[in-house]
Coordinates of C-alpha atoms and ligand atoms in Angstrom, one line a residue:
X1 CA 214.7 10.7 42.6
X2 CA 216.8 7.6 42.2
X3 CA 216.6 5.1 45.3
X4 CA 220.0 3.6 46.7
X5 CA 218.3 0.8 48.2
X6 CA 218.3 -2.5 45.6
X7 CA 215.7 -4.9 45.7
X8 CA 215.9 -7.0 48.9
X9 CA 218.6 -9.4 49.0
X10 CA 220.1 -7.8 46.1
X11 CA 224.1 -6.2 46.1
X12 CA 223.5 -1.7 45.9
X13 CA 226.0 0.3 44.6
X14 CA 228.8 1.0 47.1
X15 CA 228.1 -3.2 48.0
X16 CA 225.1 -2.0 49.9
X17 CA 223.0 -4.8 50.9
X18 CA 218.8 -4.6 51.0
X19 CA 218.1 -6.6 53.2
X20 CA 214.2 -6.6 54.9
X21 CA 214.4 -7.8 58.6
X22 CA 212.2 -5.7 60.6
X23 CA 213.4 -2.4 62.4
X24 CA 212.4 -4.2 65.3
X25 CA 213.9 -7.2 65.1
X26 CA 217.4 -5.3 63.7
X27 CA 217.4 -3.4 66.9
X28 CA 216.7 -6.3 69.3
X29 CA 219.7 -8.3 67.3
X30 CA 222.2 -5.4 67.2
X31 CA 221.8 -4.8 71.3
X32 CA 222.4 -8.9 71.9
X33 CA 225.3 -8.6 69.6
X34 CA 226.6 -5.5 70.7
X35 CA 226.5 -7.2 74.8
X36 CA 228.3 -10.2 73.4
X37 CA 231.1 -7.5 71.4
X38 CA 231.4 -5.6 74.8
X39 CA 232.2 -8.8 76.5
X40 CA 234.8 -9.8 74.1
X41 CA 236.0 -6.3 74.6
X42 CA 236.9 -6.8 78.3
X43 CA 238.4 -10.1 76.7
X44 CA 240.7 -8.3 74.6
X45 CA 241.8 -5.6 77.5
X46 CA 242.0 -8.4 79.9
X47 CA 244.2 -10.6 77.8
X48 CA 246.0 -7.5 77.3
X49 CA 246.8 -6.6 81.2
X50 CA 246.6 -10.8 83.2
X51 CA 249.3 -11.3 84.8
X52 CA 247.9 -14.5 86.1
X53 CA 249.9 -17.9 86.1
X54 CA 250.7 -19.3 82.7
X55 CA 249.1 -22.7 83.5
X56 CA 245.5 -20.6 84.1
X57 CA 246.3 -18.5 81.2
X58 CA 246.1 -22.2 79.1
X59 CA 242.9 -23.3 81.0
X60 CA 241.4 -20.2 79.8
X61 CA 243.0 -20.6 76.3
X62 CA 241.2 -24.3 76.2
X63 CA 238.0 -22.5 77.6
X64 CA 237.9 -19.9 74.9
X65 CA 238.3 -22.6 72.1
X66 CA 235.0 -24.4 73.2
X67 CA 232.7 -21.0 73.2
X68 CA 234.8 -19.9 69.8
X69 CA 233.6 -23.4 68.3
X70 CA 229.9 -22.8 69.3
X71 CA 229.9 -19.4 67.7
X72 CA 231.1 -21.1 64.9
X73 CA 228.1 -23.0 64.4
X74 CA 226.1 -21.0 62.8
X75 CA 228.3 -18.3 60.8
X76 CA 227.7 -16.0 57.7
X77 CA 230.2 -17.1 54.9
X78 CA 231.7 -13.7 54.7
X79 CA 231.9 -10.7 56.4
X80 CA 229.1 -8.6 57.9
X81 CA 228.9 -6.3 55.2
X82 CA 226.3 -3.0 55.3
X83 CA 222.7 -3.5 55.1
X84 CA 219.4 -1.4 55.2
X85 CA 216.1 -2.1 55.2
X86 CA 213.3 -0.2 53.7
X87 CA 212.7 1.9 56.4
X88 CA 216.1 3.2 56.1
X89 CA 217.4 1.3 59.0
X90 CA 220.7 0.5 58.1
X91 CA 223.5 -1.8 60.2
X92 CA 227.1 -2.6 59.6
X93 CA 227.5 -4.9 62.8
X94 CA 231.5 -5.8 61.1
X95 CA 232.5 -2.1 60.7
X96 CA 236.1 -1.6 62.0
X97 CA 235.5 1.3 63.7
X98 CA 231.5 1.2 64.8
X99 CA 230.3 -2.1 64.3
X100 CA 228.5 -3.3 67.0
X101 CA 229.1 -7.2 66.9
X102 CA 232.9 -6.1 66.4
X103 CA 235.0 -6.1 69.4
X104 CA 238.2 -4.8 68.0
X105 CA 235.8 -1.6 67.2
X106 CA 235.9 1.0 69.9
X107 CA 232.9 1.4 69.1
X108 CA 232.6 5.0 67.9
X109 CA 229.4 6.3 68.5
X110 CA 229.1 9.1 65.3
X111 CA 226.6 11.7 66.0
X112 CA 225.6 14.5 63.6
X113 CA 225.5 17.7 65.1
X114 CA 225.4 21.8 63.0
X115 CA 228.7 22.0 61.7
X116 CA 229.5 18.2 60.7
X117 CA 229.8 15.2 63.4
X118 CA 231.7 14.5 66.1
X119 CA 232.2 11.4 69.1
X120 CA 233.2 10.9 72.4
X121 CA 235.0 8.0 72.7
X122 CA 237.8 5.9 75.3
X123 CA 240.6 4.0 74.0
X124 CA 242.0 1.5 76.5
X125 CA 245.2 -0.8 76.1
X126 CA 243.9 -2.4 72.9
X127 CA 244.5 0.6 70.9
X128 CA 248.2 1.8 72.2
X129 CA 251.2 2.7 70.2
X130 CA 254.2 4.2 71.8
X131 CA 253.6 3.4 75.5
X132 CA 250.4 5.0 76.8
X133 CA 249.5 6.9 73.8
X134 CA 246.9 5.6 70.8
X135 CA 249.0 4.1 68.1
X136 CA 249.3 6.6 64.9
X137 CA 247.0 3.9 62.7
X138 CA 243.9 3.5 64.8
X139 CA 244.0 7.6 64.9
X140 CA 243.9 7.2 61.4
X141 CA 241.1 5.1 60.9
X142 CA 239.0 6.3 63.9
X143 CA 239.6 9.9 61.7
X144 CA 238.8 7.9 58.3
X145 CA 235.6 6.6 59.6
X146 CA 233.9 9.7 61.5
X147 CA 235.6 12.1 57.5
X148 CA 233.5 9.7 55.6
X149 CA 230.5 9.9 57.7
X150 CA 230.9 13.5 57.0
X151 CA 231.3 13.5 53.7
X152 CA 228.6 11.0 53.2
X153 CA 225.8 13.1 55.4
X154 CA 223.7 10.6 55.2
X155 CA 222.8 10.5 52.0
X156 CA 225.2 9.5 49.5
X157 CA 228.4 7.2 49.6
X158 CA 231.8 8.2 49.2
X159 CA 234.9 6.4 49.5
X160 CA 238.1 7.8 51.0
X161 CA 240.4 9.3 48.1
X162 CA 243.1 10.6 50.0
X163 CA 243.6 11.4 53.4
X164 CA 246.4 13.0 55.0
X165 CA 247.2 13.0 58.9
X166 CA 249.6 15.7 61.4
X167 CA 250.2 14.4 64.4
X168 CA 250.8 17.3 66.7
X169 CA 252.0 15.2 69.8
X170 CA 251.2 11.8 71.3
X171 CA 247.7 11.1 71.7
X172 CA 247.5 9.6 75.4
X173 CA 245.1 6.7 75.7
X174 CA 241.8 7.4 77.5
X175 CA 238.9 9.2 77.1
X176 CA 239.3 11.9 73.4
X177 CA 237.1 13.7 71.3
X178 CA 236.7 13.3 67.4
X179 CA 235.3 16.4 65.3
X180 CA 235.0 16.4 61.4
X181 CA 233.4 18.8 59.2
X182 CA 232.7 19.9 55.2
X183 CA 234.6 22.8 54.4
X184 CA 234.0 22.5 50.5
X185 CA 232.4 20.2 47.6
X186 CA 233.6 19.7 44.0
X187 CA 231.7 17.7 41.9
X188 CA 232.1 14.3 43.1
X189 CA 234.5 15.2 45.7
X190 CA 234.2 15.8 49.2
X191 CA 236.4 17.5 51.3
X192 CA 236.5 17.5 55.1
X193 CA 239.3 18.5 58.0
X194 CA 238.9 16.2 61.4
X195 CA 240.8 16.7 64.6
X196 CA 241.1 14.5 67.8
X197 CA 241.6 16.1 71.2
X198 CA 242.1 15.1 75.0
X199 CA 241.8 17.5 77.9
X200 CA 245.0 19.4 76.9
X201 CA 243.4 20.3 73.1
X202 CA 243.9 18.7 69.3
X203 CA 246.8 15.7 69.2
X204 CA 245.6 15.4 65.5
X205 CA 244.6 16.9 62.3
X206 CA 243.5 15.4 59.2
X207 CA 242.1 16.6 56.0
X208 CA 240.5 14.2 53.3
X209 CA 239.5 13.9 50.0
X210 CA 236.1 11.8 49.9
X211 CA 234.9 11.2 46.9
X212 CA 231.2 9.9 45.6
X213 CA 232.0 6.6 43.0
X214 CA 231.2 7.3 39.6
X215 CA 227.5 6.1 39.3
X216 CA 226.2 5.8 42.4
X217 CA 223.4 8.0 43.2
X218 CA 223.1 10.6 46.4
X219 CA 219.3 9.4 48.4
X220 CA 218.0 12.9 47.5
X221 CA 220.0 14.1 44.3
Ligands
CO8_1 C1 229.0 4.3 56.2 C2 230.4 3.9 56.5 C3 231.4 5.1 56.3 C4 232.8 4.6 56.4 C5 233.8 5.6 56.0 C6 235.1 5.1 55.9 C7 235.8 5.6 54.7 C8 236.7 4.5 54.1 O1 237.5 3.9 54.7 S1 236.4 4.1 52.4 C9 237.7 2.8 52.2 C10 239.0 3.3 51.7 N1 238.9 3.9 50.3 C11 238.8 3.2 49.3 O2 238.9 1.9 49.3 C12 238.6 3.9 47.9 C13 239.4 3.2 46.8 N2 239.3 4.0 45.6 C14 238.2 4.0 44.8 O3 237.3 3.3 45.0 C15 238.2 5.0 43.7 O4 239.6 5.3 43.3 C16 237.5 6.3 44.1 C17 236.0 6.0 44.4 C18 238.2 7.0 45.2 C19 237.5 7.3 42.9 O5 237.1 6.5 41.7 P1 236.3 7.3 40.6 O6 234.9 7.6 40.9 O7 236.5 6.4 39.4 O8 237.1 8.6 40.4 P2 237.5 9.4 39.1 O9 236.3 9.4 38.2 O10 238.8 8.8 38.5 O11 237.9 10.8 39.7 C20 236.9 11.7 40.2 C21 237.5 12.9 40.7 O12 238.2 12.5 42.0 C22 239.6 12.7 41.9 N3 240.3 11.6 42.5 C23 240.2 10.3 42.1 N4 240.9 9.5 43.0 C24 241.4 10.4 44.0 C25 242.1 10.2 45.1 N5 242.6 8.9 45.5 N6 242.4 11.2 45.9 C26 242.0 12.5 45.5 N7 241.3 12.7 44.4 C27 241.0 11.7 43.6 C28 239.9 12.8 40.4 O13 241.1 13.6 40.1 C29 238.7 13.4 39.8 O14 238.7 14.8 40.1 P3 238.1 15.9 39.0 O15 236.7 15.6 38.9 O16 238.5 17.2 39.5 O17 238.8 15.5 37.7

């Protein structure tokens, strides 16, 4: 069996990072990052929706700078990246679309179930299009993320190929469903039909081509 983890500290196939903080201490980092993200999330959907005087919308401007500049003092020189640990912990606290230190991230929360995956997941003002509905994009990449999930299963990487999207009518913003599943394999290729749905039924339909990069090894193949 070939590992996909590298030797710690080391860059993976795929840009997969080893990296050997403790489980532990991973888990107690991601939960204070993710209550900072879920803050900043309010941020974003209040910034969205004030209606409040423009001279308090500067006072808060100035007061933002000040809290941006003492993040600032201590930063990682790039982005987040993915990393695991050797217990097979793995965290990706910049991912669009699940990070948990990201606040532009709804954040999905992915969970594998028989047939594939699927997530629950409310989209507020940040995420709108046409008026009231999800803009066409984010459905995209909310479909990308929870395809590749799919196709990875948790035990190789693959990398979006191709991925096409029907939009069947306006996705309205609020509180949808994601499904993905497998419906066949081909050597290095994966390929996997999503949908999203509200109350009414499926808004959206995709179906990808996910494909495993040449060389990188599958955790138990
Ligand atoms: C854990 C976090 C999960 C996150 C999931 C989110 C998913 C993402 O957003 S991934 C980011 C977006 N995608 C990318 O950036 C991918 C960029 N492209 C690439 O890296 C490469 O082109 C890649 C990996 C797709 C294919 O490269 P490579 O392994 O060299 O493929 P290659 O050997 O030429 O072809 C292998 C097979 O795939 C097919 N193929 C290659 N590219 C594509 C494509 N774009 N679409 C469909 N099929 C393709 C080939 O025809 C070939 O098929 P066959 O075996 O039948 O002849």
């Amino acid at each position: 069996m070939t590992s996909r983890f590298p030797d710690a500290g080391a860059v993976g196939a795929g840009g997969f990072v080893r990296d050997d903080t403790p489980t532990p201490e991973v888990d107690r980092r991601e939960a204070v990052m993710a209550s900072l993200a879920g803050t900043v999330r309010e941020l974003v959907d209040a910034t969205i929706r004030t209606t409040v005087a423009d001279d308090e919308v500067h006072r808060v401007r100035d007061e933002l700078a000040l809290l941006v500049d003492r993040l600032r003092a201590a930063q990682l020189p790039g982005p987040a990246g993915i990393r695991y640990n050797a217990e097979f912990r793995a965290w990706n606290w910049g991912n669009a679309v699940v990070g948990a230190a990201n606040a532009i991230a709804p954040p999905l929360e992915v969970v594998h179930d028989a047939s594939g995956c699927h997530a629950d997941v409310v989209l507020g003002a940040a995420y709108e299009g046409p008026p009231g509905l999800v803009h066409g994009g984010v459905s995209a990449m909310l479909l990308d993320h929870i395809m590749g999930v799919t196709a990875s299963a948790m035990r190789r990487t693959t990398f979006t190929g191709t991925l096409t999207m029907r939009y069947r009518r306006g996705t309205p913003l609020g509180p949808l469903r994601l499904e993905a599943r497998i419906v066949r394999e081909e050597g290095r290729k994966v390929f996997v039909v999503a949908s999203i749905s509200d109350a009414e039924g499926v808004t959206v339909e995709a179906d990808g081509v996910f494909i495993q990069p040449a060389g990188t090894p599958a955790v138990d193949g």
